CSV table of C-alpha atoms in Angstrom, one decimal:
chain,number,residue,atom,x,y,z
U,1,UNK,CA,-46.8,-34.7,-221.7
U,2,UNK,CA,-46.0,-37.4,-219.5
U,3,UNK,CA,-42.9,-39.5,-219.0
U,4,UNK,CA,-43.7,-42.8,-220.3
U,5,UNK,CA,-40.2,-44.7,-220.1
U,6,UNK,CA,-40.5,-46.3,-217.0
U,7,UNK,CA,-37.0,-46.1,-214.7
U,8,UNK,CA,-34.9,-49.4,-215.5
U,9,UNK,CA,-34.9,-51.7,-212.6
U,10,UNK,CA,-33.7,-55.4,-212.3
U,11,UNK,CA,-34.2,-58.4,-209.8
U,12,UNK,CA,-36.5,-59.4,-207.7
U,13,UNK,CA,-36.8,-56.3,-205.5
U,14,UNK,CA,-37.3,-53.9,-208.4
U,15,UNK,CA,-33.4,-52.1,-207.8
U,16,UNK,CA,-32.4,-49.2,-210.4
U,17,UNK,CA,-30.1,-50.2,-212.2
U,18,UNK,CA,-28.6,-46.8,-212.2
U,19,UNK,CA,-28.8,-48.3,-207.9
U,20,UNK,CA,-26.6,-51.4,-208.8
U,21,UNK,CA,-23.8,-49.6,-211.0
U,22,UNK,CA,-23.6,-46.6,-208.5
U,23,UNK,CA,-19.9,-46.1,-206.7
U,24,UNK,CA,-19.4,-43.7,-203.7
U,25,UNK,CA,-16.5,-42.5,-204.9
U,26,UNK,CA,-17.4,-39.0,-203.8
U,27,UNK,CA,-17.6,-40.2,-200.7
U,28,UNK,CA,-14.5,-40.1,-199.2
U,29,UNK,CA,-14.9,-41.2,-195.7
U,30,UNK,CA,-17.1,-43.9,-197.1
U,31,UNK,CA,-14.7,-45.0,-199.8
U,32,UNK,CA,-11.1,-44.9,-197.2
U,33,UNK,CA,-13.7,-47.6,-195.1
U,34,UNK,CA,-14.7,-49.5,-198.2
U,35,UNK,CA,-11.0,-49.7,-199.0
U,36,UNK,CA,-10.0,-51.0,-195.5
U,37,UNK,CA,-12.6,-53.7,-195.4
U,38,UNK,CA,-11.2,-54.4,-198.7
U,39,UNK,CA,-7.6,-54.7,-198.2
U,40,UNK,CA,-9.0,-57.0,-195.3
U,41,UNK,CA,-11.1,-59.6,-197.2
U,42,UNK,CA,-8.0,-59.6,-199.5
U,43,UNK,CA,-5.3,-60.5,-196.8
U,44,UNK,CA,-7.6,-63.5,-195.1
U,45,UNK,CA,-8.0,-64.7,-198.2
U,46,UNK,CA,-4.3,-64.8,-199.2
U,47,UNK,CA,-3.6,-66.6,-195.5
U,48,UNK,CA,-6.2,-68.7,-196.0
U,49,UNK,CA,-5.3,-70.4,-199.1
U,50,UNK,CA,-2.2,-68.5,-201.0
U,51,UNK,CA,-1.4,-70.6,-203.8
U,52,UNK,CA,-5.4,-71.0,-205.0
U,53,UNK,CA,-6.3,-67.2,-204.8
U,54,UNK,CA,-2.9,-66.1,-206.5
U,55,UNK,CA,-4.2,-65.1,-209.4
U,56,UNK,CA,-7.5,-64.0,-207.9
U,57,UNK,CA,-9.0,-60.8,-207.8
U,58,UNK,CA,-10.1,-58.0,-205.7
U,59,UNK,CA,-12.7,-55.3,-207.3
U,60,UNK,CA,-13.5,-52.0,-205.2
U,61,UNK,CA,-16.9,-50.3,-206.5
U,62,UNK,CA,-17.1,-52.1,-209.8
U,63,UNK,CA,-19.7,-54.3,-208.9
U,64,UNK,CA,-20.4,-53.7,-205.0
U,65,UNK,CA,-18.4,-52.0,-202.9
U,66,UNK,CA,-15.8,-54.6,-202.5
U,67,UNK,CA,-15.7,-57.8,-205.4
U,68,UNK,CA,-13.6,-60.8,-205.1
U,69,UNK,CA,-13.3,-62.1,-208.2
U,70,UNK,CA,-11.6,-65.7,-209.2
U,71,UNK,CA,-8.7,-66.3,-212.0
U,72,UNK,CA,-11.6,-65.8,-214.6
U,73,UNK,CA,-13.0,-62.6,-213.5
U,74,UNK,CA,-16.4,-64.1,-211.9
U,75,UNK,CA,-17.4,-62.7,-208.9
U,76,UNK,CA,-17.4,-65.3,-205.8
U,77,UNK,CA,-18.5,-62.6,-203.1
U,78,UNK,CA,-19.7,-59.4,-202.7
U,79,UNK,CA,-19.4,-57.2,-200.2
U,80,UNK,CA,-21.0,-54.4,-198.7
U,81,UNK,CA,-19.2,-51.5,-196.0
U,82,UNK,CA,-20.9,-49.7,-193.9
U,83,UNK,CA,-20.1,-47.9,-190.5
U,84,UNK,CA,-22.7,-46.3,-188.3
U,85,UNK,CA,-22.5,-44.3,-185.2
U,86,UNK,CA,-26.4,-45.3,-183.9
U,87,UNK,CA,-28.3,-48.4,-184.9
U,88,UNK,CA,-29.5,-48.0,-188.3
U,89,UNK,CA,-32.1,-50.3,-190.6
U,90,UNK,CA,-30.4,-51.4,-194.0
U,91,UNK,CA,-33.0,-54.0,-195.2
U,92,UNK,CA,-32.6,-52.0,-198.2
U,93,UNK,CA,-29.2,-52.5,-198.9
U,94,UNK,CA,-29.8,-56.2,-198.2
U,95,UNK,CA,-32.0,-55.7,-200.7
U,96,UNK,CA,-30.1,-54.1,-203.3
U,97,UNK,CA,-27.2,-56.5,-202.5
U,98,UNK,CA,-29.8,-59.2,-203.8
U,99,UNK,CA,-30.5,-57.4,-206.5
U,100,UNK,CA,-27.0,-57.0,-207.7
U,101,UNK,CA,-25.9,-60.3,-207.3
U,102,UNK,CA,-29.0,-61.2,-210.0
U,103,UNK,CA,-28.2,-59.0,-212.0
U,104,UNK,CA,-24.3,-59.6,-212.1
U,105,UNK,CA,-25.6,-63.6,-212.7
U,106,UNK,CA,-27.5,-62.5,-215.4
U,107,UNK,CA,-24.8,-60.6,-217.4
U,108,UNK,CA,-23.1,-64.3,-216.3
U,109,UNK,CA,-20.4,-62.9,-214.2
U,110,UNK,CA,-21.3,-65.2,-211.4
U,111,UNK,CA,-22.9,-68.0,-209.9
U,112,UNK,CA,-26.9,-67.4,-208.5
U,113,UNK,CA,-25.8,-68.2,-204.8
U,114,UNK,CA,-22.5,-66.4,-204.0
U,115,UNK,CA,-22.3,-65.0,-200.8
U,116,UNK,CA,-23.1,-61.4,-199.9
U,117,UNK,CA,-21.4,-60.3,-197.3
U,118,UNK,CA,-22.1,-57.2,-195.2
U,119,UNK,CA,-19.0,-55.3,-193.0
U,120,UNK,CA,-20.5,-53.1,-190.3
U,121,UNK,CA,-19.9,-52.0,-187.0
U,122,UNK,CA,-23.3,-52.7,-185.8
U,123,UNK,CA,-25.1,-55.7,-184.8
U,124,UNK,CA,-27.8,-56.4,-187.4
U,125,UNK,CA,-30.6,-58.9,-188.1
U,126,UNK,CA,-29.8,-60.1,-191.6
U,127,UNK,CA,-32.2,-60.9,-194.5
U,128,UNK,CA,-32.3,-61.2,-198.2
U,129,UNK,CA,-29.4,-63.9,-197.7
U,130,UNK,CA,-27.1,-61.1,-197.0
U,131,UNK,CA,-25.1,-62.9,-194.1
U,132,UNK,CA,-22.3,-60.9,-191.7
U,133,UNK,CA,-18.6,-60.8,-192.6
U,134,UNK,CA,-17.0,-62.5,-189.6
U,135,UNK,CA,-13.4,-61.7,-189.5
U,136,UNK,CA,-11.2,-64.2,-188.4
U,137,UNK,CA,-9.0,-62.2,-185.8
């Protein structure tokens, strides 16, 4: 008999949602990066503005691989780690990263139009409104 439950999927790139709540936690290496790129987000953002983002927050794999999250617990960025040795394609993460940022507006933990940000080593062509994280030194 066949499977007729179709595999849940959200946004406007069809994403699992089993896809959008993953964490790489097994991943070690990947997860000791993640972690960097999040302690880094979380110091610019405490020199760029201390007393506004004091009681701010900073999510690692809850909802991306890296959350900032304001005094209410909305998300106002998410951001996505990776490092590569050779050139790599990741229109698919850009995707997903669309994806998740619906979804997360639709369970109305943020706005439609926060910014996805994407941390890598390489130089990419963006899409899917997934912009670079430009660090500031």
């Amino acid at each position: 008999m066949a499977n007729t439950n179709p595999i849940p999927t959200f946004g406007p790139n069809k994403t699992k949602i089993s896809t959008i709540t993953y964490a790489a936690v097994t991943s070690w290496g990947g997860f000791v990066y993640q972690g960097l790129c999040a302690l880094c987000v979380a110091v610019e953002k405490i020199l760029e503005d201390e007393d506004n983002v004091r009681e701010w927050y900073l999510n690692v794999e809850g909802y991306e691989d890296c959350a900032v999250l304001n005094d209410k617990r909305e998300i106002v960025s998410l951001h996505q780690a990776k490092c590569y040795k050779d050139d790599k394609n990741f229109e698919d993460e850009f995707k997903k990263m669309e994806d998740k940022r619906a979804y997360w507006h639709n369970k109305k933990i943020c706005q439609p139009d926060i910014p996805l940000l994407f941390h890598c080593n390489r130089s990419l062509n963006y899409l899917h409104d997934v912009k670079a994280y430009t660090y500031e030194d």
